[in-house]
Short mmCIF file of C-alpha atoms in Angstrom, two decimals:
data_model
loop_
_atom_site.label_atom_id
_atom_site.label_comp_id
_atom_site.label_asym_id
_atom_site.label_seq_id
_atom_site.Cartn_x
_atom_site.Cartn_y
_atom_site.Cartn_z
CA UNK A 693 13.98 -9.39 -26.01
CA UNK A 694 11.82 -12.20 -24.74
CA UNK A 695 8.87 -13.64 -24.08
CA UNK A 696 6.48 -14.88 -20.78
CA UNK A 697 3.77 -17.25 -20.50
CA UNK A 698 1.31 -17.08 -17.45
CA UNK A 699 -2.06 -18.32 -16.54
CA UNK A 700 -4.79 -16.58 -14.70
CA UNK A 701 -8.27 -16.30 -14.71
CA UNK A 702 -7.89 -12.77 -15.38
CA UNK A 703 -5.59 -10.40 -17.31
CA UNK A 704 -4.48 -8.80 -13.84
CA UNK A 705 -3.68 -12.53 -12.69
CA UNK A 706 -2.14 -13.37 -15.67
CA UNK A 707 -0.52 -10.29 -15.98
CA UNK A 708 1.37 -10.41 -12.58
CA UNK A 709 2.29 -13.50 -12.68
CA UNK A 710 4.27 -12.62 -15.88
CA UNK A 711 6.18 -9.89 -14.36
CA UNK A 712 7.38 -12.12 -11.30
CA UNK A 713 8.17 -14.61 -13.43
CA UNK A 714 10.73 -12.05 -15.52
CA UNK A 715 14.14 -12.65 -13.25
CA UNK A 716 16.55 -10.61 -14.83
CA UNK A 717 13.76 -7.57 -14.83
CA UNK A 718 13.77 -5.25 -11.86
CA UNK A 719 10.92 -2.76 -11.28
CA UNK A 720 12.45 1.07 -11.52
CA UNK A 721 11.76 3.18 -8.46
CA UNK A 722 10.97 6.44 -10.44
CA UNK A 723 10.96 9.88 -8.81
CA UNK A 724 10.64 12.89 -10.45
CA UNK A 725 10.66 12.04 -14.21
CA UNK A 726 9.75 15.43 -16.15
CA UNK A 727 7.21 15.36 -18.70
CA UNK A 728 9.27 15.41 -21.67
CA UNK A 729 11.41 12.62 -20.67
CA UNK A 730 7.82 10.46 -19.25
CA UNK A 731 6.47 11.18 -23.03
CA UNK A 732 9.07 10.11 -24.84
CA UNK A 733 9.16 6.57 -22.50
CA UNK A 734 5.69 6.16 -23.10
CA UNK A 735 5.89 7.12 -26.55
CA UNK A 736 8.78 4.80 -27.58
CA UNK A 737 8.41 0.69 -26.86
CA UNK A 738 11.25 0.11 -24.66
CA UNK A 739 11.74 -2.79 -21.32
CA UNK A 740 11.22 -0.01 -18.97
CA UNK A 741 7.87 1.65 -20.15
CA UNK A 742 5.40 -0.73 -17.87
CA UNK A 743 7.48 1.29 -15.39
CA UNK A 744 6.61 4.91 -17.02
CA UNK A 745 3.13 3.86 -17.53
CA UNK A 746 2.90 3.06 -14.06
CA UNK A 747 4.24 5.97 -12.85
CA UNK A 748 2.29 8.27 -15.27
CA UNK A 749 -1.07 7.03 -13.30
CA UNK A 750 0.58 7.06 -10.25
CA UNK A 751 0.74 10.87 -11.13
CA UNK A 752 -2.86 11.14 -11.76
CA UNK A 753 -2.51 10.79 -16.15
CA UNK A 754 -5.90 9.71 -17.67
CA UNK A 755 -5.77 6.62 -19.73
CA UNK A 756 -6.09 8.78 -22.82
CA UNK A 757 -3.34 10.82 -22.50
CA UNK A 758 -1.16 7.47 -21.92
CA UNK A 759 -2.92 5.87 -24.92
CA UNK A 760 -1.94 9.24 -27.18
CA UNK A 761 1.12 8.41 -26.35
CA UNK A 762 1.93 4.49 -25.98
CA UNK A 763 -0.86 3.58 -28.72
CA UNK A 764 -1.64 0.65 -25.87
CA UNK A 765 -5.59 -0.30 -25.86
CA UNK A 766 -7.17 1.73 -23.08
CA UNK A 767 -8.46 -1.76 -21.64
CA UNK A 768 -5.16 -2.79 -20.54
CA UNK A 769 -4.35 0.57 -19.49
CA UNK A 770 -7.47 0.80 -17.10
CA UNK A 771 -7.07 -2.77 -16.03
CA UNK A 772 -3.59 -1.81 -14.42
CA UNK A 773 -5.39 1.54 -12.85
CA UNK A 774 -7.69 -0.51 -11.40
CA UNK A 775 -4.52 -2.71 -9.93
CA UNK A 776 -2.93 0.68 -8.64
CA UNK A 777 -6.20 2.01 -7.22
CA UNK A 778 -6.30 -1.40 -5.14
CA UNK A 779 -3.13 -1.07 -3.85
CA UNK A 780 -3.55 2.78 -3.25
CA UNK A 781 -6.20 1.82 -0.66
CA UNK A 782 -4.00 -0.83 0.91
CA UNK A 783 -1.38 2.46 1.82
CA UNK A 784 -4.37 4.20 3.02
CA UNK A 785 -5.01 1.79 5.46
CA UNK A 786 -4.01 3.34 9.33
CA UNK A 787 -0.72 2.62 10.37
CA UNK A 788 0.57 1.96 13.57
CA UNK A 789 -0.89 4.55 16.43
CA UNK A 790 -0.14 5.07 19.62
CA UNK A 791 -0.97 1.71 22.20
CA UNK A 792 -2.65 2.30 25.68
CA UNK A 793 -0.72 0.22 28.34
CA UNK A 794 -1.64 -0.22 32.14
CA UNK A 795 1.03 2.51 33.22
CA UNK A 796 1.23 4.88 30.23
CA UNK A 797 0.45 5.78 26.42
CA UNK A 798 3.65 3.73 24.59
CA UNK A 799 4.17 4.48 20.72
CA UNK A 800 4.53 1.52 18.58
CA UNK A 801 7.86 0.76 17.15
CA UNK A 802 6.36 1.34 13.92
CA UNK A 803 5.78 3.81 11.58
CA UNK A 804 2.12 5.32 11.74
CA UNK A 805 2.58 6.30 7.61
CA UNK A 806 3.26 2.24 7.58
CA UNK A 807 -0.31 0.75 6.70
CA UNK A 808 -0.79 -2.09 9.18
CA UNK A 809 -1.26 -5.46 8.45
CA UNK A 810 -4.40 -6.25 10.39
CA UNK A 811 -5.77 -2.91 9.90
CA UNK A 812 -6.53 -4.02 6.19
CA UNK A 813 -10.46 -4.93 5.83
CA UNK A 814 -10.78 -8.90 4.59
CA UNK A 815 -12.52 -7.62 1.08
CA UNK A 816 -9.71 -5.17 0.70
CA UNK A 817 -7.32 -7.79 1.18
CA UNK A 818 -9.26 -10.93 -0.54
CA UNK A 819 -9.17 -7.95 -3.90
CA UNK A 820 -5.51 -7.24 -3.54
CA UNK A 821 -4.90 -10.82 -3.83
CA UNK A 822 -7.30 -11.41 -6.80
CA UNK A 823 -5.40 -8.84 -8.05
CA UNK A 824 -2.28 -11.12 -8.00
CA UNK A 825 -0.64 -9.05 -5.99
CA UNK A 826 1.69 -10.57 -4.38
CA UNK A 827 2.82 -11.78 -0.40
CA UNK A 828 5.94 -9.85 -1.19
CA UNK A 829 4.23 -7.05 -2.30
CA UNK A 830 2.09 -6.93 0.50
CA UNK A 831 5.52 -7.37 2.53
CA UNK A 832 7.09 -4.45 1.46
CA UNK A 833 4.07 -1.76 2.00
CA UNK A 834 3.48 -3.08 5.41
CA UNK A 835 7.23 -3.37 6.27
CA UNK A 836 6.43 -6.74 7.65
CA UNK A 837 8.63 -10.39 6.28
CA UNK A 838 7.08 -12.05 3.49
CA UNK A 839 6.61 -15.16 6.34
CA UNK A 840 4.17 -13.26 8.04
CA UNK A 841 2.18 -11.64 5.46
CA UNK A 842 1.36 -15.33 4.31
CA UNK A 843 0.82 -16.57 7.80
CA UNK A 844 -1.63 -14.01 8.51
CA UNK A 845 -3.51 -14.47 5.02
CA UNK A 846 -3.74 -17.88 5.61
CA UNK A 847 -4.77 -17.11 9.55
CA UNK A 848 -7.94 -15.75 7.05
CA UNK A 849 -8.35 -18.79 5.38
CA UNK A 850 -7.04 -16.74 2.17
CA UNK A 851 -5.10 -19.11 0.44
CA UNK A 852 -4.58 -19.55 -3.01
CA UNK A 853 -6.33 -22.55 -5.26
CA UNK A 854 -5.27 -23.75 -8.60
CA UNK A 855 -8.05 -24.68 -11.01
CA UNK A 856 -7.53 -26.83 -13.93
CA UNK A 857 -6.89 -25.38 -17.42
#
């Protein structure tokens, strides 16, 4: 048991910040939880339940069935949706498609499932950040380094600014 302090200007900033700032605690990569198991994590406080809750949404459960279950306030519940419906559009972004050269038709290197980097609309990317989402984040759904995620963000003049609290 423990505790986190972090600072936003919103609960999804403040919120994110908190879970990158928890070290020792790993996001779970869950596939295929059945439903008894899923309500009996969301049912029961436990350090892996952000996890169920955010796989429960990522499997298309309202908010009300989740709040049945985990007694947590709908707004927080909806406030993460909101997070996960940002970053479902970011991996609905085109991937990498095929490149017309001079000689021939050469496929990228990449992935086309991969959304690409520059393929991601400034307001789409500007929200994902408000979001606190982070460069890392951003890294891993676009299978680019972190390096370059924040050298193209900034290449948008999207860089972060600390206000005073």
């Amino acid at each position: 048991v423990g505790e986190v302090m972090a600072i936003g200007r919103t609960f999804k900033e403040s919120l994110f910040k908190g879970l990158r700032s928890l070290e020792a605690v790993k996001p779970l990569r869950l596939e295929d939880v059945p439903n008894d198991e899923l309500q009996r994590k969301l049912a029961r406080p436990n350090s892996q339940r952000f996890s169920y809750i955010t796989y429960a949404l990522e499997h298309d459960w309202s908010i009300d069935e989740i709040y049945r279950l985990s007694k947590i306030d709908p707004w927080f519940l909806d406030q993460l949706k909101q997070v996960m419906e940002i970053q479902r559009e970011v991996e609905a972004v085109p991937g990498y498609a095929v490149v017309p050269t001079a000689d021939a038709v050469q496929a990228s290197s990449r992935d086309e499932s991969v959304p690409r980097l520059e393929n991601i609309p400034l307001d789409l990317l500007r929200a994902f950040k408000e979001a606190a989402l982070s460069d890392r984040r951003l890294a891993y759904l676009t299978k680019r380094t972190e390096d370059e995620v924040r050298a193209y963000r900034k290449s948008l003049g999207l860089i972060p600014v600390y206000k005073r609290v």
